[in-house]
XYZ file of C-alpha atoms in Angstrom:
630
model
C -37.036 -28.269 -4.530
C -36.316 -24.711 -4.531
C -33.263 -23.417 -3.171
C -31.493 -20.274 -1.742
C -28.198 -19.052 -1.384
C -26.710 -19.507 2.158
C -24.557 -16.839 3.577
C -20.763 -17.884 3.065
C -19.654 -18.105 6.212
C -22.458 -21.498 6.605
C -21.397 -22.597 3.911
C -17.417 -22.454 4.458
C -18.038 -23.905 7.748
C -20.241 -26.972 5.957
C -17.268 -27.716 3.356
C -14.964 -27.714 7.182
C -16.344 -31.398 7.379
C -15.383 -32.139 3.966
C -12.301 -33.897 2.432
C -9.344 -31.814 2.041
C -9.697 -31.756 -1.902
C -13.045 -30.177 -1.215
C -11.660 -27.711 1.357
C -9.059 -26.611 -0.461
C -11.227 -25.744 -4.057
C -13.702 -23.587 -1.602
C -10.424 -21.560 -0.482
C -10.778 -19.319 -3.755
C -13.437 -20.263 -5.528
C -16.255 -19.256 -3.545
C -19.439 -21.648 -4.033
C -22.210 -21.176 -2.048
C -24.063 -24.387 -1.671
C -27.957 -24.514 -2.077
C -30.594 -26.252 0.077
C -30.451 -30.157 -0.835
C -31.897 -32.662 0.315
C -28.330 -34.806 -0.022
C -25.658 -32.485 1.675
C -22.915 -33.899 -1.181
C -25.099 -32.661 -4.027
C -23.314 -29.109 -2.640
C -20.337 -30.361 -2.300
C -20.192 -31.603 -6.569
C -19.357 -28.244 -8.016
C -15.995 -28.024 -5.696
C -14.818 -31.325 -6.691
C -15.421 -30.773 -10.538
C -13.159 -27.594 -9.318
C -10.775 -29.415 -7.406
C -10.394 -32.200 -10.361
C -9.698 -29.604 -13.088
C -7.534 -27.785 -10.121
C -5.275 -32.156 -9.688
C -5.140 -31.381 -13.536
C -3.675 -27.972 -14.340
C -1.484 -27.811 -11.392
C 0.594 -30.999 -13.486
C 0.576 -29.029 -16.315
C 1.057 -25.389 -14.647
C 4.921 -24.859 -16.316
C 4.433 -25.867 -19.773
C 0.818 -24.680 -20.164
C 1.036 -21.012 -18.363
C 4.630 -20.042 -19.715
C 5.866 -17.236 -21.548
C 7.766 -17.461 -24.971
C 10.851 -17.356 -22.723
C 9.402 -19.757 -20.674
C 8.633 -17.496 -17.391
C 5.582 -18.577 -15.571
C 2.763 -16.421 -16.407
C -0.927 -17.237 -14.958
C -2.702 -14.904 -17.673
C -2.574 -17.093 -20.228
C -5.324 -19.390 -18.352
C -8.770 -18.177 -18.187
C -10.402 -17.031 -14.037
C -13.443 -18.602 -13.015
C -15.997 -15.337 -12.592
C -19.807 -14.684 -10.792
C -21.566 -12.345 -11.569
C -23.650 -10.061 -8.541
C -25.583 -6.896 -8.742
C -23.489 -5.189 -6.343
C -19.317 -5.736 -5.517
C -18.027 -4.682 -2.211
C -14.289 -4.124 -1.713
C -13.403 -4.499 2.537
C -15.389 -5.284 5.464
C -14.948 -2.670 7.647
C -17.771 -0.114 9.040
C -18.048 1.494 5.646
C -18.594 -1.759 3.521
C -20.651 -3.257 5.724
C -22.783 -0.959 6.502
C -22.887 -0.380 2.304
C -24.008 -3.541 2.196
C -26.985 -3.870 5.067
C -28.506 -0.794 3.258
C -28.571 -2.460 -0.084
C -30.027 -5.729 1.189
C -32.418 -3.247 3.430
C -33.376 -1.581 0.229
C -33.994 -4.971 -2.059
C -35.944 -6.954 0.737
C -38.643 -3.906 1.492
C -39.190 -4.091 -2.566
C -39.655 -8.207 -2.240
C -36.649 -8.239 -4.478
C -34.803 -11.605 -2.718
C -32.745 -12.364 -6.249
C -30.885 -8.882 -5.263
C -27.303 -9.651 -5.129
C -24.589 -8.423 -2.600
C -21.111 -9.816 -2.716
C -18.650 -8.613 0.252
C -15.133 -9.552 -0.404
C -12.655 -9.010 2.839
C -9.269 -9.636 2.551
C -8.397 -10.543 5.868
C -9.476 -13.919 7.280
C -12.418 -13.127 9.692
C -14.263 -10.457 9.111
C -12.392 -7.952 12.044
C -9.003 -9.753 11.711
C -7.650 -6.150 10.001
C -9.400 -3.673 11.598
C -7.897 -1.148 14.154
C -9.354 2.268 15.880
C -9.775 3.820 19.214
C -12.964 3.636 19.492
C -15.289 6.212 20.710
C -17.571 5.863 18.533
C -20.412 8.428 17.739
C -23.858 6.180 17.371
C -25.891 8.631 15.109
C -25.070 6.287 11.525
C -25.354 3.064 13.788
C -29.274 3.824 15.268
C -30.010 4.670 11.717
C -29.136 1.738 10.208
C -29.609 -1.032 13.074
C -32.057 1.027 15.475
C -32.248 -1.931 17.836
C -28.274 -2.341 18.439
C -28.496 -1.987 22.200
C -31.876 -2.568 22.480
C -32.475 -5.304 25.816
C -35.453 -6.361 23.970
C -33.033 -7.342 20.834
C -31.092 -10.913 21.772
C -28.858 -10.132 19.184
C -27.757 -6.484 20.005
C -24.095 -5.390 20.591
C -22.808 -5.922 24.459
C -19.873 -4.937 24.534
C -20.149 -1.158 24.873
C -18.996 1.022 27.607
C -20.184 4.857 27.802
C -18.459 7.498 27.705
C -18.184 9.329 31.230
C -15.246 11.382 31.783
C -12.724 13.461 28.878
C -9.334 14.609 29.998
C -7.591 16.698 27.678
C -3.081 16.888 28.587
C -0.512 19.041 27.447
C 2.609 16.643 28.335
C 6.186 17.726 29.438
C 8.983 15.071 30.073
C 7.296 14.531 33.614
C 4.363 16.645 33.611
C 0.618 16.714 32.674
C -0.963 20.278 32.048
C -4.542 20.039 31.697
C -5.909 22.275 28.697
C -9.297 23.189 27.675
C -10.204 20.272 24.925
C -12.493 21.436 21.435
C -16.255 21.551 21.972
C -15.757 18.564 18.963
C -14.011 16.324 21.459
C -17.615 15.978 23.746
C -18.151 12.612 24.275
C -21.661 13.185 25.696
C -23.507 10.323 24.458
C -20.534 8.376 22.747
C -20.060 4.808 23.267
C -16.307 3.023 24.093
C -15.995 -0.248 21.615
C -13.436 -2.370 19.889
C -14.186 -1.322 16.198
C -13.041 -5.464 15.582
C -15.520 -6.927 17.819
C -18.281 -4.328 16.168
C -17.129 -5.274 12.373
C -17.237 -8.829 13.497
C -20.930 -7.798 15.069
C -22.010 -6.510 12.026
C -20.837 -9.067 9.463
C -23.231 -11.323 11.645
C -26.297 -8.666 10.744
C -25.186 -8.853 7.292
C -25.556 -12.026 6.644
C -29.147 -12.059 8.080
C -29.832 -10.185 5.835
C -29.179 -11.904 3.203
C -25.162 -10.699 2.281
C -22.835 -12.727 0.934
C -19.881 -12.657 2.860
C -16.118 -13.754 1.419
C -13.337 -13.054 3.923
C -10.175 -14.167 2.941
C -10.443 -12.793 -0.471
C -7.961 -10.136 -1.203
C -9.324 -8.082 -4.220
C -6.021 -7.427 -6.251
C -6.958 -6.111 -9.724
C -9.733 -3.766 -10.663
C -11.651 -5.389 -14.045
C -12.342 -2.567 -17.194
C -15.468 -3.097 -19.855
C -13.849 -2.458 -23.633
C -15.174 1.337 -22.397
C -12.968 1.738 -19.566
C -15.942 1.476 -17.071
C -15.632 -0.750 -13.958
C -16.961 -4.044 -14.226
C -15.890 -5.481 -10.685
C -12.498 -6.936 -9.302
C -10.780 -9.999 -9.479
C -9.078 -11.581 -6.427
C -4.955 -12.821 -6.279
C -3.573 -15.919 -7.572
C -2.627 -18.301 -5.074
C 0.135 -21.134 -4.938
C 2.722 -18.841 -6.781
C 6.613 -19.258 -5.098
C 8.591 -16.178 -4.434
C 10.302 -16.788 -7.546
C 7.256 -16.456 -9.290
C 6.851 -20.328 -10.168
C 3.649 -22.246 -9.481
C 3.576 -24.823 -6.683
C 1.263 -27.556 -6.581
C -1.254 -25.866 -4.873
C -1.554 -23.012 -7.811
C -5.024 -22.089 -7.871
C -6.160 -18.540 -10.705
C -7.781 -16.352 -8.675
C -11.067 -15.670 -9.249
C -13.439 -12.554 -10.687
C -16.165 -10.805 -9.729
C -18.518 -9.167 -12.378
C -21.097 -6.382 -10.787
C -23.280 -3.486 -12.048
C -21.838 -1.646 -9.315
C -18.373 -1.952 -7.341
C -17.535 0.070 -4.101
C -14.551 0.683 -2.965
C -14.616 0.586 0.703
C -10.805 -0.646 1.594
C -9.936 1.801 4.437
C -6.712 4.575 4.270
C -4.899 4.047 1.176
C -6.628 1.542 -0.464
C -4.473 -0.696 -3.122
C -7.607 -0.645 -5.557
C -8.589 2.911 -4.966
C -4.968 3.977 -5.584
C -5.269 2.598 -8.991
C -9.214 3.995 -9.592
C -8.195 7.520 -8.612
C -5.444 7.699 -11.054
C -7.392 6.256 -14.207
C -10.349 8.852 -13.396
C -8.040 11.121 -11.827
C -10.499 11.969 -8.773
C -8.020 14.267 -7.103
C -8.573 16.926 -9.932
C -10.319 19.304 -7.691
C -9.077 18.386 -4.404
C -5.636 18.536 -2.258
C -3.538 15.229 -1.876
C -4.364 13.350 1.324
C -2.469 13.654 4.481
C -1.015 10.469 6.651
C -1.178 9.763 10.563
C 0.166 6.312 11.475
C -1.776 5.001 14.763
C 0.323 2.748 17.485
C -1.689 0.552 19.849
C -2.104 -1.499 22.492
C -5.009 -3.301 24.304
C -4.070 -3.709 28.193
C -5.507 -5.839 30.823
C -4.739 -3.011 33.781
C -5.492 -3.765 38.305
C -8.855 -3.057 38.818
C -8.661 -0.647 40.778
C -6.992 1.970 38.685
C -9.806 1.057 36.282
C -12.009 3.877 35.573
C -14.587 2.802 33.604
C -15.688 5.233 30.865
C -12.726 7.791 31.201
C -11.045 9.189 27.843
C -7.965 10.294 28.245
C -6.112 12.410 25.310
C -2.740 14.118 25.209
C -0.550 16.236 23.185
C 2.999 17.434 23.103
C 5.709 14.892 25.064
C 7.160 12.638 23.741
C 7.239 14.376 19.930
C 8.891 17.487 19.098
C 7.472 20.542 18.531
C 7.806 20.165 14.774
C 5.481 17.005 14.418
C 1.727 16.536 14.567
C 0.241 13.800 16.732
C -1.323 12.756 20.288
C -1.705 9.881 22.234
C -5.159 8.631 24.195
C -6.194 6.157 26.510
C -9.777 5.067 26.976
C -10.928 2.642 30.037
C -13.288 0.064 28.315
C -15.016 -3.378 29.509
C -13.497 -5.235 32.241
C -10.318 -3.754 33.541
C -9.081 -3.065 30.006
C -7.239 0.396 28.577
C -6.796 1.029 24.845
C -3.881 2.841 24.546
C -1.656 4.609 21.450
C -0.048 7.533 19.810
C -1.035 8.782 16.226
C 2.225 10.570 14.342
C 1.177 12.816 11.538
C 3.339 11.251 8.606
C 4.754 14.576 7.733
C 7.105 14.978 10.434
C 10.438 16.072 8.723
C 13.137 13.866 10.954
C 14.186 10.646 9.405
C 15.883 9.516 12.515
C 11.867 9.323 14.016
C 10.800 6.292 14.485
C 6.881 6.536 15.450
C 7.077 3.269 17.244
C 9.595 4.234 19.450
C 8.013 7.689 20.334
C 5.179 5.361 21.021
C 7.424 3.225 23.741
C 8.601 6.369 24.578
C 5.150 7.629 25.826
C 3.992 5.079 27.986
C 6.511 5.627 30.576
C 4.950 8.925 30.955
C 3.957 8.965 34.517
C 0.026 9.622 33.578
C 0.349 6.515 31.439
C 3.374 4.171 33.098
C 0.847 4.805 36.617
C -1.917 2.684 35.211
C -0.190 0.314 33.281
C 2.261 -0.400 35.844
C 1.263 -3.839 37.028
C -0.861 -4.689 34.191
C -0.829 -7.247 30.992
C -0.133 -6.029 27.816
C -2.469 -8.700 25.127
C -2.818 -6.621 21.710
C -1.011 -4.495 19.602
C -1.859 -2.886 16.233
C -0.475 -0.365 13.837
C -2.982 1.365 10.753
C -2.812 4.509 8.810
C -5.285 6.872 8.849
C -6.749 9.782 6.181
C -5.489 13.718 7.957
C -6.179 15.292 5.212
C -9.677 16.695 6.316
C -12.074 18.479 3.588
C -9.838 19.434 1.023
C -8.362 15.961 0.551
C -12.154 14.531 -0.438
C -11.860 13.431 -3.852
C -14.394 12.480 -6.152
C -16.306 9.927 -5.372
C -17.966 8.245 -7.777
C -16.894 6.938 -10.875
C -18.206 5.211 -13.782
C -19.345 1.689 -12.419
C -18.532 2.774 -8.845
C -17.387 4.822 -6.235
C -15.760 5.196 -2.744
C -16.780 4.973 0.738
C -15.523 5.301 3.775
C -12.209 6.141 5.034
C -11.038 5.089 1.647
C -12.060 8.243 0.567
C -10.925 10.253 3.397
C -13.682 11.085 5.637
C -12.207 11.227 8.822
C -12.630 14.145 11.363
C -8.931 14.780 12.849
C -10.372 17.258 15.717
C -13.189 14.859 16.649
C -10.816 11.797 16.565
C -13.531 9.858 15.083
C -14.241 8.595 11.823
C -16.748 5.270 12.025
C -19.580 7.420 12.348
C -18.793 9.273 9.008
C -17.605 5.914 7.337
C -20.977 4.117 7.967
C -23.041 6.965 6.526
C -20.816 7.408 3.535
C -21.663 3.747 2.823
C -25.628 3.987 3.433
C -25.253 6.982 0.986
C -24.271 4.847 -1.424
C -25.965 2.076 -1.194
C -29.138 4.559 -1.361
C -27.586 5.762 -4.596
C -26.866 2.632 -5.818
C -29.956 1.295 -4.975
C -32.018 4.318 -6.977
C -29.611 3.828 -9.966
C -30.233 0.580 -10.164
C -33.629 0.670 -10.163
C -33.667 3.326 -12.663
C -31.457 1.433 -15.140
C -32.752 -2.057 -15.842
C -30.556 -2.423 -18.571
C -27.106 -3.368 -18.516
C -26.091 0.682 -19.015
C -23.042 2.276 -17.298
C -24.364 2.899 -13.616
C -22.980 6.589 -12.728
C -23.478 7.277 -8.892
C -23.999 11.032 -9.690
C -26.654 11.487 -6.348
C -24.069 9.814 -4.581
C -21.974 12.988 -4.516
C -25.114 14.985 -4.044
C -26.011 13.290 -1.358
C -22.756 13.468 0.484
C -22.943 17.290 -0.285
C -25.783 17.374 1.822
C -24.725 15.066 4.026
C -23.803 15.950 7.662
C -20.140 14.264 6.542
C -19.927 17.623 4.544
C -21.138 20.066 7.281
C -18.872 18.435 9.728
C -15.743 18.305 7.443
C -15.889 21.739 6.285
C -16.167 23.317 9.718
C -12.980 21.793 11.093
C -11.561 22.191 7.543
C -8.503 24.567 9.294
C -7.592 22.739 12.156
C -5.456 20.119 10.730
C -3.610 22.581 8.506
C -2.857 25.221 11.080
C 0.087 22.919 12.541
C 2.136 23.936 9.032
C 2.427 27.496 10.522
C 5.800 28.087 11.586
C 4.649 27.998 15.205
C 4.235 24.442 14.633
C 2.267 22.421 17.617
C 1.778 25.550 19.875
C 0.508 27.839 17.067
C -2.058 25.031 15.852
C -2.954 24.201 19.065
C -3.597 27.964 19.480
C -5.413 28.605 15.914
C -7.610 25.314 16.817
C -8.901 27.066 19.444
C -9.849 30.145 17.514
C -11.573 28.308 15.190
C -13.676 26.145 17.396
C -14.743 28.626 19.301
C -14.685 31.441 17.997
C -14.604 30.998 14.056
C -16.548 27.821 14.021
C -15.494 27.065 10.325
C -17.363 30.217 8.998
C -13.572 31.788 8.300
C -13.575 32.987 4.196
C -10.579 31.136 3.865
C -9.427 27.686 3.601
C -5.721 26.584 4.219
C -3.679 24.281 2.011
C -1.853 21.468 3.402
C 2.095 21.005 3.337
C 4.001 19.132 0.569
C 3.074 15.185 0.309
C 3.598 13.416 3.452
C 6.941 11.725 1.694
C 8.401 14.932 0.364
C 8.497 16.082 3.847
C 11.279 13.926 4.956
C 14.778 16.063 5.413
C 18.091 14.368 4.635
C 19.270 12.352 7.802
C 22.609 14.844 7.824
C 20.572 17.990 8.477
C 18.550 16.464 11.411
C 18.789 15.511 14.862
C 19.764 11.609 15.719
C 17.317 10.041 18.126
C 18.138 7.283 20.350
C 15.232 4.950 22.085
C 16.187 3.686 25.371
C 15.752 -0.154 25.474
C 12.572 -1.486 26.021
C 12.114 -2.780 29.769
C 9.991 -5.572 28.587
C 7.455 -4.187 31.139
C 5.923 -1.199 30.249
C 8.258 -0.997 26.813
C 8.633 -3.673 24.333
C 11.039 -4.499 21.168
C 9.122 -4.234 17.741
C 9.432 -7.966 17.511
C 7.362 -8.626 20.155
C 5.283 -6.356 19.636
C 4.039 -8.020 16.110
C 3.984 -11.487 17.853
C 0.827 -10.111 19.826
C -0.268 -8.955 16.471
C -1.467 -12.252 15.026
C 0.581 -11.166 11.926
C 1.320 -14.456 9.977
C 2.433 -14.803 6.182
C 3.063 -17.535 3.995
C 7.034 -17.047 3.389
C 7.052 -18.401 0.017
C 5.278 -16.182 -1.996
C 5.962 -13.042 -4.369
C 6.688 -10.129 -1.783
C 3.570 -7.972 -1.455
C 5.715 -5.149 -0.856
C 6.700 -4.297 -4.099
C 10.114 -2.752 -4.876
C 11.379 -3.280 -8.526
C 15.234 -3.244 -7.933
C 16.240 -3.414 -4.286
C 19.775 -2.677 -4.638
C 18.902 0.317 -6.581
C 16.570 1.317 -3.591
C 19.350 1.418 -1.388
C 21.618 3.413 -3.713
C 19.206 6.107 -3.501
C 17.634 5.793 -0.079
C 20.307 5.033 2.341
C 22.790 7.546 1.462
C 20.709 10.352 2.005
C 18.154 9.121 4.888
C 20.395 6.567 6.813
C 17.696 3.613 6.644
C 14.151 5.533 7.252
C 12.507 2.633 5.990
C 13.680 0.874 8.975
C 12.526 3.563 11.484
C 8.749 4.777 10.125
C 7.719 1.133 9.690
C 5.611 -0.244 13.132
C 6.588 -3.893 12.071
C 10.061 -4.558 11.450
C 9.569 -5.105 7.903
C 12.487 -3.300 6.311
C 16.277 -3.573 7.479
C 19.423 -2.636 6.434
C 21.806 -5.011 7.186
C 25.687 -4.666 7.008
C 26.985 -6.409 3.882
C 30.834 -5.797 3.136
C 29.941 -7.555 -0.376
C 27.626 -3.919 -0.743
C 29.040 -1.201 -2.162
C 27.386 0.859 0.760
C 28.105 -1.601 3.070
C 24.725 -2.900 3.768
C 22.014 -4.316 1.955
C 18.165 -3.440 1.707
C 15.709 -6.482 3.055
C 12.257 -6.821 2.803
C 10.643 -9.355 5.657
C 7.433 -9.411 4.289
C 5.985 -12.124 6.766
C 5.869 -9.372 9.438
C 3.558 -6.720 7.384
C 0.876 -5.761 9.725
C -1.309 -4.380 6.542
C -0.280 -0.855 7.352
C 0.577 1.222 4.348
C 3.145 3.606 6.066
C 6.010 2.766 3.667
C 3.497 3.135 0.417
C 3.171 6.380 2.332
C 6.540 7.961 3.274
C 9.485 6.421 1.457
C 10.873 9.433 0.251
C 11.435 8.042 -3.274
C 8.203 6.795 -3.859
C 9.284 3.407 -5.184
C 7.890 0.603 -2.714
C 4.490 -0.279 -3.410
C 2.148 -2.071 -1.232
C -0.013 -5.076 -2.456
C -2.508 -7.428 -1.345
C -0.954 -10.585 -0.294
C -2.687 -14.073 -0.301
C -6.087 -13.425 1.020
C -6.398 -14.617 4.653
C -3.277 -13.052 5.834
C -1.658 -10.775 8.065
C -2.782 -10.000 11.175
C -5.316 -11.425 13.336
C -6.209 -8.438 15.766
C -8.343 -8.981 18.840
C -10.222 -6.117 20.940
C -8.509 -3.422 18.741
């Protein structure tokens, strides 16, 4: 009989009926079960897995040790598959990466084509956090019957855009301004960018994609000539002392003529790909904003539906870069948060407190007064604009997507760009893959042409200024000034191009030559403690398990850290991941901690720490947080 490959998700919600042996082998290794006759024939190849799985895990210490007897899981061999194509994250980017492709192969009648999506986070969605007004030009490209009524399966849960506010905020006023001819919403749809991902995934797989969520990709695989040859996902069932338990299981690798990188702001594998090719030769570093938000269920009738709401100014100081925005979407429901540019120079800031600090605004605290607060969320997100683009393709690859940086700071939107970055390559991919039969070194080379031509280029360049103009020393007021000479006067045709700041981290003054801030305590109404907060996140970690947050020597972290910035750690991170906590035993008087279990996935402390020493990793795949409606 022949046989196809199912999408994964069908075939990870067959093995749910299975025995727990056979649930727990189709955890990590991924198979995806052909058409039998006899269901069980699919289920053979994950017991042989699970039996060799009862096996090793009884002789894990003895067989897996080093000459000193530390546990070391390279010395036994990963399980690997081999696909045409390799996609790192399901967000807009990836996804829509991988639609193209399987557009592409099933108008040539190729059905053997290959795509492999690997998504860290549980559910396809689980991770993924925006605004969202999102722009629909990429979106009718690719799926041109998303909101058609004659499509069953189009997107419902859209709400146009009707009204834009623009605020200038004092303590306990709201000055409207004129907002950038880039800010028209005209046109632009209201979403939850999780409920779209999740949307899409669905499309995918119709297509024919295969679909892994809960597979973090954790290690980027070489060829003997240094060219990418695909990624290989995280060992499992290690303690936090680095020991295997009994549920040990290698992770698992992924071999493809092609792997892109489409892992969202400051991507753990792209971190790693940049450096070896070192695609930031001919571009500036990237710039950091950290976005804080919340979904709220609000009376209906201070429900407007349609309205977008930004603002600017109170409750930062003059010397930091940010806004907040509030959008009413689908049924009585307000996204709401503040994004701080991660170069503001005042340890003592704590981004989630200016973010507490906001909503008793009166323009905000009037409509949320009375209402439900049911999601919070915290993600970085790329600033850095045109000059921070790096190179995007590299031998066996490339990036996509806000990975790469292709947000537009004065538009506030960056889906639109992401999706097209990702068609662009799978276009490019698609071409040089048809062009090489062999098994040659795929170079994406019209990849960067075509984003050169691209209207991701075009659009980039012409705000190119904006973003940088807040380093003058007029800080917000000459920015906000210079932003408005340049979108409507200048229009990006200015000869020159400004250079960003120092490194987002190198910012940071010493705690002694700033002012101390103190955050009033949270009402529990409007306000909320961090705590919380992260309980509506979803956020769950196994607890014993190597800490993702990587930070060699955490005494020595302190020694350097706390002295000069008072615990900043503790302050820039939306989560209540890092404390210091008084320790008379300490030579300082308080020790560094790590509470990795509340990591919300979002990359501020890889970002800031002044001394660049904590470094953030993909936990088990599966975790974190489980966002809904963000």
């Amino acid at each position: 009989m022949a046989s196809r490959i199912l999408p994964a998700s069908i075939a990870r919600r067959t093995l749910q009926s299975a025995p727990q042996s056979i649930r727990a082998a189709s955890r990590t290794i991924p198979y995806v079960a052909p058409r039998t006759k006899n269901l069980w024939d699919s289920y053979r190849p994950a017991l042989r897995i699970a039996g060799q799985r009862r096996a090793l895990s009884n002789t894990a210490q003895t067989r897996f040790a080093n000459a000193d007897g530390t546990f070391d899981p390279r010395h036994h061999e990963r399980e690997s598959d081999e696909v045409d194509v390799c996609i790192v994250g399901g967000g807009p980017a990836g996804l829509a990466s991988a639609i193209r492709l399987k557009q592409l192969a099933n108008e040539a009648g190729n059905d053997d084509f290959r795509v492999l999506l690997l998504e860290k986070a549980g559910e396809l969605g689980d991770h993924i956090v925006s605004g969202n007004v999102i722009e629909p030009g990429a979106l009718n490209e690719l799926l041109p019957d998303w909101l058609s009524e004659d499509n069953p399966n189009r997107f419902e849960h859209v709400t146009p855009a009707k009204e834009d506010r623009m605020r200038l905020l004092t303590k306990t006023s709201s000055i409207p301004i004129p907002k950038p001819p880039q800010m028209n919403n005209h046109g632009n749809y209201i979403i939850s960018l999780n409920q779209l991902v999740k949307w899409l995934g669905e499309r995918a797989e119709e297509a024919g994609v295969e679909i892994y969520p809960g597979f973090a990709a954790s290690e980027v695989l070489y060829n003997h000539e240094g060219v990418v040859k695909g990624v290989a996902t995280n060992d499992l069932g290690i303690s936090r002392e680095g020991k295997p338990k009994d549920t040990f299981e290698r992770g698992m690798e992924f071999h493809a003529r092609v792997t892109l990188l489409g892992e969202g702001c400051h991507g753990s594998l792209t971190k790693q790909v940049v450096k070896k090719y070192d695609l930031r030769r001919d571009s500036q570093h990237q710039t950091y904003g950290l976005g804080i938000k919340e979904v709220w269920e609000i009376q209906p009738e201070k429900f407007q539906s349609g309205l977008i709401v930004h603002s600017m100014g109170y409750p930062l100081p003059s010397n930091t870069y940010g806004g907040g925005w509030m959008y009413h979407f689908g049924d009585n429901m307000v996204s709401i948060g503040l994004v701080v540019g991660l170069d503001y120079p005042n340890p003592w800031l704590a981004p989630y407190g200016e973010f507490q600090k906001m909503k008793h605004h009166p323009m905000y605290k009037d409509v949320l007064e009375g209402g439900k607060c049911i999601a919070y969320a915290a993600r970085t997100l790329n600033e850095g604009g045109f000059q921070s683009i790096p190179k995007c393709a590299f031998p066996g690859g490339a990036l996509i997507g806000d990975t790469a940086g292709f947000l537009n700071v004065p538009k506030i939107k960056g889906t639109h760009t992401a999706m097209r970055s990702g068609m662009l390559a799978a276009e490019a991919t698609w071409d040089a893959l048809q062009a090489n039969a062999d098994t040659g070194t795929i170079f994406l080379y019209d990849y960067e042409d075509k984003l050169r031509s691209s209207s991701i280029w075009s659009e980039l360049k012409q705000v190119r200024n904006m973003r940088p103009s807040f380093h003058t020393p007029l800080g917000m007021y000459g920015g906000i000034i210079y932003s408005g000479l340049e979108a409507y006067v200048l229009r990006g045709k200015s000869p020159w191009t400004f250079k960003h700041g120092r490194p987002d981290y190198a910012a940071t003054k010493p705690a002694d030559q700033c002012k101390k801030i103190e955050y009033p305590k949270p009402d529990g109404k409007i306000s909320f403690d961090i705590l919380t907060s992260v309980s509506r996140s979803g956020t769950n970690h196994e607890e014993d398990q190597p800490v993702h947050l990587q930070v060699k020597d955490w005494d020595k972290h302190a020694q350097v850290e706390w002295p000069k910035y008072k615990g900043v750690e503790s302050r820039f991170c939306p989560a209540g991941v890092y404390e210091y906590v008084e320790d008379d035993s300490k030579e300082l008087g308080v020790r560094f901690q790590i509470n990795a279990q509340n990591c919300v996935h979002c990359k501020t402390c890889d970002i800031k720490v002044p001394n660049q020493d904590i470094n953030w990793t993909t936990p088990q795949g599966g975790e974190g947080p489980k966002y809904v409606l963000t």
